[in-house]
């Protein structure tokens, strides 16, 4: 018997990430090739944006996806989030050349108070929320704090792009396939301060740290390359990453919903004090997923260099949180 359709809300649906994301959700890449979906698409109440959204929906129609059980265009968050099982909060201003993430905080924070409240009022009580719009961790924190009736752990931020970028750099450095790398962790903020940590990573059972054996490369090449990759893409494309961001969003939601079968992935999730991170800070952690839930990988030793990196990214996140306290 075929499965009951689930509702997937996507904000910023006519934007660049939306265009790279919706077709993959509708084709079953996110929730499985046997899971019908209803897309609830939100764009700003602006004639041009709504018209562009209609165009995207025409193209979705033209794909004749067997799993697309329905779709709606919305210009208001509460109706877009009605009964939704999944919410991908993409809609927000992106960085342009020369902009820092902090510049986005003021511009985007208010979107997430309004959308958190709308989720609180209208979404399924089990809704799984992924915040992609930057600054993603702090926006997820704002949405979570604005939705007190929903479980805090259902609000997550996207660190998966950093995780995938780090995997790709490690594959290039070691000359091994991306798929052979296990147990990578990324800690902290989705920003240049994130700490991609390959101390526990293995390839065919061998330690990646031992294979590379180069702390100078780690500190001076690997971490800056992964951390500044978003800016490098903006510099090269004149636009912020879109297809790779959509791909990471698919990976994040798929793994959360369908499980990782023991593999580690990175998610930005509200802390419960794990690894000394204050409660409620939405922090990148290594997690495993099963049964539609995630578990932070416990008990990893944190050496002095790692602690310094974790402290730095935490301090940045706490600074961002202080900057939005008046909105909560
Ligand atoms: N977390 C990550 O790894 C990651 C990666 C890439 C991009 N991003 C971020 O994702 C966001 C979207 O990027 P993009 O390239 O798709 O931008 P874009 O400008 O192409 O599209 C954003 C869309 O959101 C819409 N929008 C704005 N405010 C909205 C609101 N309140 N409700 C609904 N829709 C709204 C806009 O009309 C626009 O169509 C940016 O903030 C960007 O920085 C995050
Ligand atoms: O860096 C940005 O502003 C876009 C995005 O967060 C990215 O990492 O590519």
XYZ file of C-alpha atoms and ligand atoms in Angstrom:
381
model
C 0.000 0.000 0.000
C 1.342 3.435 -0.815
C 2.380 5.751 2.024
C 0.332 8.743 3.150
C 1.794 11.999 1.783
C 3.803 14.163 4.186
C 3.821 17.943 4.120
C 7.076 19.746 3.355
C 7.207 23.527 3.736
C 10.000 25.416 1.986
C 10.537 29.142 2.445
C 12.347 31.284 -0.111
C 11.000 28.823 -2.642
C 11.636 31.054 -5.651
C 15.245 31.774 -4.669
C 18.410 30.147 -5.936
C 18.577 27.408 -3.300
C 14.853 26.801 -3.682
C 15.349 26.176 -7.394
C 18.035 23.580 -6.688
C 16.080 21.988 -3.850
C 12.415 21.574 -4.743
C 12.870 19.227 -7.678
C 14.988 16.875 -5.599
C 12.444 16.828 -2.768
C 9.665 16.116 -5.250
C 11.661 13.307 -6.883
C 12.033 11.482 -3.560
C 15.710 12.136 -2.897
C 15.020 13.619 0.524
C 12.390 11.390 2.112
C 12.601 8.250 0.021
C 11.427 6.990 -3.333
C 8.247 5.605 -1.761
C 7.220 8.742 0.166
C 4.693 11.082 -1.511
C 5.063 14.762 -0.582
C 2.888 17.861 -0.570
C 4.970 21.019 -1.068
C 3.859 24.135 0.843
C 5.896 26.929 -0.678
C 6.404 30.328 0.903
C 7.630 33.499 -0.776
C 7.394 37.133 0.227
C 4.131 38.927 -0.648
C 5.697 40.678 -3.596
C 4.318 40.432 -7.115
C 7.648 39.547 -8.709
C 8.513 36.877 -6.122
C 5.039 35.308 -6.273
C 5.154 35.285 -10.073
C 8.569 33.621 -10.005
C 7.201 31.046 -7.553
C 4.329 30.291 -9.939
C 6.933 29.700 -12.643
C 8.833 27.229 -10.458
C 5.566 25.417 -9.728
C 4.812 25.236 -13.460
C 8.166 23.539 -13.920
C 7.460 21.150 -11.044
C 4.187 20.275 -12.786
C 6.066 19.689 -16.009
C 8.303 17.108 -14.337
C 5.228 14.924 -13.651
C 6.873 13.606 -10.485
C 4.911 10.533 -9.327
C 5.628 11.397 -5.668
C 4.380 14.993 -5.861
C 0.936 14.648 -4.294
C 0.165 18.375 -4.224
C 1.667 21.844 -3.936
C 0.557 25.261 -2.833
C 1.986 28.780 -3.068
C 1.806 30.949 0.052
C 2.668 34.531 0.912
C 2.042 34.158 4.628
C 3.979 31.913 7.028
C 1.110 30.554 9.094
C -0.756 29.120 6.126
C 2.485 27.819 4.595
C 3.314 25.921 7.795
C -0.168 24.490 8.400
C 0.246 20.884 9.610
C 3.683 20.682 8.037
C 5.846 17.680 8.946
C 9.092 19.190 7.627
C 10.067 22.848 7.315
C 13.118 24.004 5.390
C 13.661 27.665 6.245
C 15.746 28.915 3.357
C 14.168 32.309 2.680
C 16.508 35.058 3.852
C 18.910 37.508 2.355
C 22.175 35.960 1.129
C 25.640 37.518 1.486
C 27.002 39.437 -1.441
C 30.682 40.000 -2.264
C 32.539 41.649 0.633
C 29.749 41.089 3.179
C 30.343 39.292 6.486
C 27.782 36.943 7.999
C 27.291 39.374 10.875
C 25.887 41.882 8.361
C 23.051 39.435 7.746
C 22.064 39.097 11.364
C 20.113 42.321 11.569
C 18.583 41.870 8.118
C 17.394 38.313 8.676
C 16.715 37.859 12.402
C 13.157 39.187 12.321
C 12.157 36.701 9.638
C 12.880 33.896 12.089
C 10.939 35.302 15.045
C 7.863 35.543 12.790
C 8.410 32.103 11.261
C 9.114 30.489 14.658
C 5.794 31.843 15.929
C 3.984 30.649 12.817
C 5.469 27.154 13.213
C 4.444 27.198 16.865
C 0.865 28.000 15.894
C 0.365 25.931 12.790
C 2.876 23.114 12.207
C 2.641 19.430 13.133
C 3.752 18.965 16.765
C 6.536 16.704 15.431
C 7.731 19.082 12.726
C 11.402 18.742 11.832
C 12.842 22.177 11.126
C 16.058 22.871 9.207
C 17.290 26.463 9.073
C 19.434 27.203 6.023
C 19.056 31.021 5.875
C 22.086 32.752 7.368
C 23.314 33.170 10.015
C 21.826 29.687 10.230
C 22.672 28.707 13.829
C 21.397 31.926 15.330
C 18.332 31.972 13.101
C 17.537 28.426 14.274
C 17.978 29.614 17.868
C 15.592 32.530 17.228
C 12.984 30.263 15.612
C 13.292 27.731 18.456
C 12.880 30.424 21.123
C 9.865 31.797 19.245
C 8.152 28.384 19.249
C 7.870 27.428 22.938
C 5.166 24.795 22.332
C 7.314 22.725 19.981
C 10.171 20.447 21.099
C 13.390 22.509 21.062
C 15.351 19.568 19.648
C 13.246 19.713 16.472
C 14.988 22.977 15.475
C 18.256 22.414 13.647
C 20.716 24.466 11.615
C 22.611 23.446 8.508
C 26.259 22.545 9.113
C 26.141 19.789 6.518
C 27.628 21.954 3.805
C 30.704 22.479 5.989
C 30.799 18.716 6.649
C 30.611 17.915 2.936
C 33.221 20.546 2.092
C 35.563 19.064 4.689
C 35.010 15.530 3.335
C 35.865 16.700 -0.141
C 39.081 18.429 1.002
C 40.145 15.312 2.940
C 39.437 13.086 -0.046
C 41.608 15.310 -2.236
C 44.422 15.404 0.330
C 44.500 11.632 0.913
C 43.652 10.600 -2.657
C 40.876 8.368 -1.319
C 37.172 8.357 -2.287
C 34.866 10.652 -0.321
C 32.648 7.681 0.523
C 35.517 5.905 2.284
C 35.869 8.621 4.964
C 34.067 7.872 8.224
C 33.679 9.698 11.552
C 34.292 13.307 10.581
C 32.993 15.930 13.020
C 32.301 19.646 12.529
C 31.816 21.709 15.663
C 30.169 25.070 16.171
C 28.878 27.854 13.976
C 28.232 27.750 10.229
C 30.870 30.409 9.685
C 34.635 30.610 9.174
C 35.040 29.800 12.895
C 33.552 26.300 12.469
C 35.968 23.573 13.521
C 36.177 20.646 11.114
C 37.799 17.918 13.181
C 39.269 14.825 11.518
C 40.985 13.422 14.627
C 38.476 10.554 14.778
C 38.079 10.089 11.036
C 39.104 6.832 9.374
C 39.569 5.534 5.848
C 39.307 1.752 5.535
C 39.955 1.564 9.259
C 43.134 3.694 9.167
C 43.353 7.026 11.009
C 43.018 10.049 8.677
C 45.066 12.108 11.141
C 47.931 9.602 10.874
C 47.587 9.356 7.091
C 47.869 13.144 6.744
C 50.217 13.660 9.699
C 50.520 17.405 9.105
C 49.163 19.758 11.787
C 50.426 22.793 9.848
C 48.265 21.766 6.865
C 45.326 21.248 9.231
C 45.668 24.695 10.785
C 46.884 26.782 7.858
C 45.249 25.138 4.840
C 42.398 22.770 5.692
C 40.508 24.813 8.297
C 40.728 28.148 6.406
C 39.764 26.460 3.117
C 36.640 24.866 4.587
C 35.793 27.915 6.728
C 36.103 30.428 3.906
C 34.614 28.276 1.166
C 31.333 30.195 1.158
C 33.177 33.469 0.482
C 35.320 31.784 -2.194
C 32.159 30.612 -4.001
C 30.669 34.112 -3.791
C 33.900 35.547 -5.182
C 33.940 33.056 -8.070
C 30.218 32.961 -8.938
C 29.157 36.430 -7.856
C 26.366 34.608 -6.004
C 26.323 32.514 -2.864
C 26.435 28.729 -3.070
C 23.107 27.264 -4.112
C 23.290 23.751 -5.586
C 25.752 22.575 -2.936
C 23.633 24.202 -0.223
C 20.489 22.501 -1.532
C 22.380 19.214 -1.683
C 23.451 19.601 1.945
C 19.855 20.368 2.957
C 18.706 17.161 1.250
C 21.465 15.187 3.011
C 20.588 16.703 6.414
C 16.844 16.021 6.194
C 17.237 12.584 4.600
C 19.585 11.411 7.319
C 17.417 12.854 10.112
C 14.269 11.238 8.703
C 15.655 7.937 7.432
C 18.722 7.384 9.656
C 22.489 7.134 9.179
C 22.879 3.458 10.172
C 25.637 4.325 12.614
C 27.503 6.793 10.390
C 28.419 10.211 11.810
C 27.091 13.346 10.169
C 27.094 16.962 11.363
C 23.960 18.800 12.440
C 23.535 22.139 14.194
C 21.360 21.243 17.197
C 20.418 22.914 20.482
C 22.886 21.922 23.177
C 21.823 20.191 26.350
C 25.232 20.949 27.823
C 27.124 18.363 25.744
C 30.873 19.052 25.520
C 30.488 22.047 27.844
C 28.389 24.080 25.391
C 25.751 26.112 27.287
C 22.185 24.855 26.977
C 20.151 26.030 23.975
C 23.129 27.249 21.935
C 22.540 25.797 18.462
C 25.911 24.187 17.870
C 27.379 21.947 15.186
C 27.925 18.466 16.647
C 28.746 15.049 15.250
C 25.522 13.035 15.418
C 24.089 9.707 14.377
C 20.430 9.445 13.379
C 17.941 6.634 13.850
C 14.191 6.293 14.296
C 13.589 9.859 13.066
C 15.777 11.335 15.801
C 19.427 12.331 16.269
C 21.920 11.550 19.022
C 25.050 13.590 19.655
C 28.116 11.302 19.524
C 29.162 11.051 23.185
C 32.481 10.860 24.973
C 34.935 12.196 22.389
C 38.216 13.436 23.894
C 38.833 17.151 23.253
C 42.519 18.118 23.126
C 43.904 21.609 23.769
C 43.890 22.722 20.096
C 40.327 21.468 19.611
C 39.152 23.143 22.801
C 40.630 26.427 21.621
C 38.786 26.088 18.287
C 35.523 25.147 20.029
C 35.853 28.091 22.420
C 36.344 30.480 19.505
C 33.290 29.351 17.539
C 31.199 29.258 20.745
C 32.224 32.827 21.610
C 31.093 33.954 18.149
C 27.731 32.220 18.570
C 27.211 33.723 22.002
C 27.989 37.157 20.551
C 25.349 36.568 17.843
C 22.827 35.467 20.471
C 23.503 38.597 22.517
C 22.837 40.645 19.381
C 19.320 39.233 18.964
C 18.263 39.027 22.621
C 16.002 42.079 22.248
C 13.943 40.207 19.618
C 13.104 37.251 21.856
N 23.574 27.263 5.946
C 24.209 27.172 4.802
O 25.098 26.312 4.641
C 23.877 28.089 3.646
C 24.465 27.867 2.397
C 24.151 28.718 1.354
C 23.273 29.773 1.536
N 22.720 29.952 2.761
C 21.771 31.047 2.992
O 20.485 30.684 2.474
C 19.717 31.872 2.256
C 19.054 31.834 0.887
O 20.023 31.871 -0.125
P 19.618 31.975 -1.675
O 20.899 31.971 -2.404
O 18.555 30.997 -2.021
O 19.019 33.454 -1.702
P 18.042 34.106 -2.794
O 18.077 35.575 -2.589
O 18.320 33.554 -4.156
O 16.632 33.542 -2.363
C 16.077 33.871 -1.142
C 14.588 33.878 -1.351
O 13.981 34.042 -0.088
C 12.867 34.893 -0.243
N 12.545 35.438 1.056
C 13.111 36.477 1.713
N 12.490 36.708 2.882
C 11.539 35.759 2.983
C 10.559 35.474 3.953
N 10.443 36.217 5.061
N 9.720 34.443 3.746
C 9.805 33.708 2.631
N 10.705 33.932 1.661
C 11.563 34.944 1.842
C 13.308 35.923 -1.276
O 12.206 36.544 -1.903
C 14.110 35.046 -2.238
O 13.320 34.535 -3.285
C 20.701 33.031 2.453
O 20.548 33.559 3.753
C 22.057 32.357 2.326
O 23.079 33.069 2.972
C 23.003 29.136 3.811
O 28.943 31.940 2.893
C 27.810 32.325 2.619
O 27.420 33.478 2.825
C 26.855 31.365 1.959
C 26.822 30.066 2.640
O 26.629 30.141 4.014
C 28.018 29.209 2.322
O 28.683 28.754 3.256
O 28.267 28.977 1.115
